């Protein structure tokens, strides 16, 4: 009754997950099943095309069940990202993609000028572009104007688990956006995901928080519940904060 | 598979809710049903004993379905609280109770010396005492030594919706406790509840956050999910926080 | 022009410092001089009464220049604290004292019932009692009613350097207090001290933050400036927080 | 002994201030004097060139005493900013300038692609460019590579008084920078300024926090002290944070 709609496609789950960092494909499969995610990101460069007979992700995650979202992890220039996604489209027919053009290895923050340039070319080229970006409201709006179908600001450095560092910026991005806004990267635990959703995000994409928890399957379940909790709380409209106490048990009668 | 056990009784839900502040008993009933709570607190002084024929809470919440937990809201001395709970026991047979002895109207913070004194007498008197207290690890331990069956430190002023103000203290209380620790009061939205559970609380008690949300039923559902999310995340063991990025898509292959 | 007045005595500096943890008495002396503090706390139990000829604190800090404030560090019962301060009064004539009755070694948090009991006896015994306490507004008010001349809630565990953990409580204590409120314990760096003063504290007492900085003398200077900054900001009245931008350069003319 | 060096020029104060928003030029002058600032920013567009005989800023702030830093407040395109600064250079000989190219009125956040483009042209044109930018470490590094002489990330929206929203990003920018990093915009009170300096910023630029305090002159003094406190604390090297207590009064002797 409250679907996530991206590029005209409708999803029940507002949790998107990555497929990296698990100890093996069994764990990948089980954690993703527990998360309830319908969209999974795949680093195009990581897909094993080299070794015939080696196990493959698609043996564990059925592309008819999950929407595969190819990303450009590891690309540091617009050209590299564009080339990667064109190869992905040729190879697998994927048109809905996640663009990321990284700035450096230490932060894995996006190079925004390159990202803007790549987004423009990819949109013109007919891709439906979900785009990883800085939590910069001006850049986020520009990416929407270019034609991206979802804006994906980072909450904190990829893999850091620090949670939403700048709620002011996420809020400003959401206020101006007419396409879905997804927090991408930086979530560390369940409450971080709930916070992102309470701010009004349409969805959250995560990977490390699940894969590097002590018990990934349990954490996948936690994240599923947290995304639902945050979304419901956003829709419910939280109580106002108060500086002083307010008795929750008004005394209407006396013994 | 992960029950909350208080005074030898086992519960599936780790969310306890109050019954005050709703617009009518229908909303009380529906919100509490949506929350999944099994224990509901009732201000003994508020129970309508005066007007024959007036609607009563028990007409809407079946005492066979819900565990009623009488509290001493509105009591400012040990004597007043003790007298109130003895009346409750005589009237309804309730032995599992929530003690609160308040310090002043502005903060509704507990008067801890009076609380300690009342707890001691009530425990000797055979009550099973869940006790509202300051987030003071030394006092919390003392309450456990006295024989209280659950320690209920405040997260923030009652009805303030400010969330867990001092996670350091909640953590210190939990580390030392051998009885359940419940955050009582101060939660404002779903992520606040998740944070409390991630710290290792056994459960959370709330009222205003649900009753004063714009849509109490939706918020009740949000809180149910948030409590589950926080508990699962606690059990899952969160990833470590990192100062720098860590690629979630390790590049194992190349196109 | 803005003196700190405690028990009728007036001080220019709002920074009180401890004398422990320095590598030697020279460093103690130099750091305290750099801090501008006029009141220094001394653990009565630590004062060297045993070894004749050994160096003594008073050889480095002139009791005519500094107000020595004996404290009861290491006391875990009211009796122990009372006995310690009576010995201090007999030995040194000190009447203005800092009471602390600790709850356990792990947190060094106060045992509040014992603290209240000791305070009552000491005040009746003619002491001017500055009192270390939990950040509990109800207990703080009670200590004032008992007759304590200054209320000293902790900001965070002693020696933790975590900064003010619960500004809501510190604010509530200050709002109700008619005697000076000093944050005691938990400050880690300059901004922590400024935060405490901006909340309206009358002064801050610290030790570890200076003594365990890499360069204690520099940090002592930092703290002196931070206390002044926080106090001035409090008196100046900060600007309101705004959710959106507000141009600081209104465009009154055009080139 | 610890000067701020920008573009080869040395300053004693690490506080830069704006000149807008004061009730009159007398207050501007007095607040700036109290702040100890040596560099003041002036919106070129705001300078009164229109009305002969009207009071002028330079009648109150002597350009021989203060370094005037023309800024491009109100410019929304690279061209507009470049034209404005060229006019300023022709009119006043100013070569050291502050570039800001804004993205929208609501946030006053920078338009980073336009900012990068303008910076490149201005540097080639011989300007010494201090540049207002998003707290984006990748963009900040690029601005340095272009040849900007100081990087000025925002702490929070201009005029919001929210303080440093994303210390992680400010830290990442500082770690990579070889030119001075100044926090520009968003500081609300003294502790905010201290926090920025403790992160390792070389200086802070502010306006509203002083001009819109209830008592601007007092707040200017507060900010002067806070900048010094934060800088000293940064140089001193703060104590490590600890999860548990650490007695500041080790008990070396016994009564």
XYZ file of N, CA, C and O in Angstrom, chain A residues 135 155 163-175 195-196 199, chain D residues 109 165-166:
84
model
N 26.194 14.747 -0.468
C 24.959 15.257 0.153
C 24.867 16.771 -0.059
O 24.719 17.537 0.881
N 25.334 8.932 3.186
C 25.096 9.296 4.584
C 26.419 9.511 5.309
O 26.535 10.318 6.225
N 26.659 6.203 10.083
C 25.292 6.730 10.123
C 25.180 8.080 9.424
O 26.167 8.624 8.925
N 23.971 8.633 9.430
C 23.724 9.890 8.717
C 24.500 11.020 9.383
O 24.182 11.423 10.502
N 25.509 11.526 8.694
C 26.340 12.568 9.281
C 25.686 13.936 9.203
O 25.896 14.762 10.070
N 24.939 14.188 8.174
C 24.407 15.536 7.990
C 22.924 15.510 7.639
O 22.528 15.680 6.490
N 22.092 15.338 8.673
C 20.636 15.275 8.426
C 20.103 16.550 7.791
O 19.114 16.500 7.048
N 20.742 17.687 8.067
C 20.287 18.942 7.461
C 20.343 18.839 5.943
O 19.390 19.194 5.238
N 21.441 18.328 5.422
C 21.574 18.234 3.971
C 20.620 17.211 3.367
O 20.034 17.450 2.312
N 20.470 16.089 4.023
C 19.546 15.077 3.499
C 18.134 15.660 3.445
O 17.409 15.506 2.457
N 17.766 16.355 4.491
C 16.451 17.003 4.526
C 16.293 18.023 3.395
O 15.264 18.062 2.710
N 17.314 18.842 3.183
C 17.239 19.856 2.124
C 17.118 19.202 0.754
O 16.393 19.683 -0.122
N 17.820 18.093 0.555
C 17.733 17.380 -0.733
C 16.320 16.846 -0.935
O 15.729 16.996 -2.012
N 15.783 16.252 0.114
C 14.443 15.662 0.009
C 13.384 16.738 -0.270
O 12.486 16.553 -1.092
N 13.503 17.858 0.419
C 12.510 18.924 0.243
C 12.393 19.386 -1.204
O 11.331 19.797 -1.652
N 16.669 6.339 11.011
C 16.857 7.793 10.960
C 16.750 8.300 9.527
O 16.080 9.304 9.253
N 17.390 7.607 8.609
C 17.339 8.034 7.204
C 15.899 8.048 6.698
O 15.468 8.987 6.019
N 13.780 10.875 8.087
C 14.049 12.163 7.436
C 13.223 12.317 6.166
O 13.126 13.416 5.613
N 23.844 27.589 -0.500
C 24.950 26.654 -0.718
C 25.646 27.005 -2.032
O 25.018 27.563 -2.940
N 28.158 20.695 11.043
C 27.238 19.582 10.842
C 27.960 18.279 10.532
O 27.505 17.214 10.883
N 29.076 18.359 9.849
C 29.736 17.138 9.412
C 31.230 17.170 9.704
O 32.051 17.409 8.807
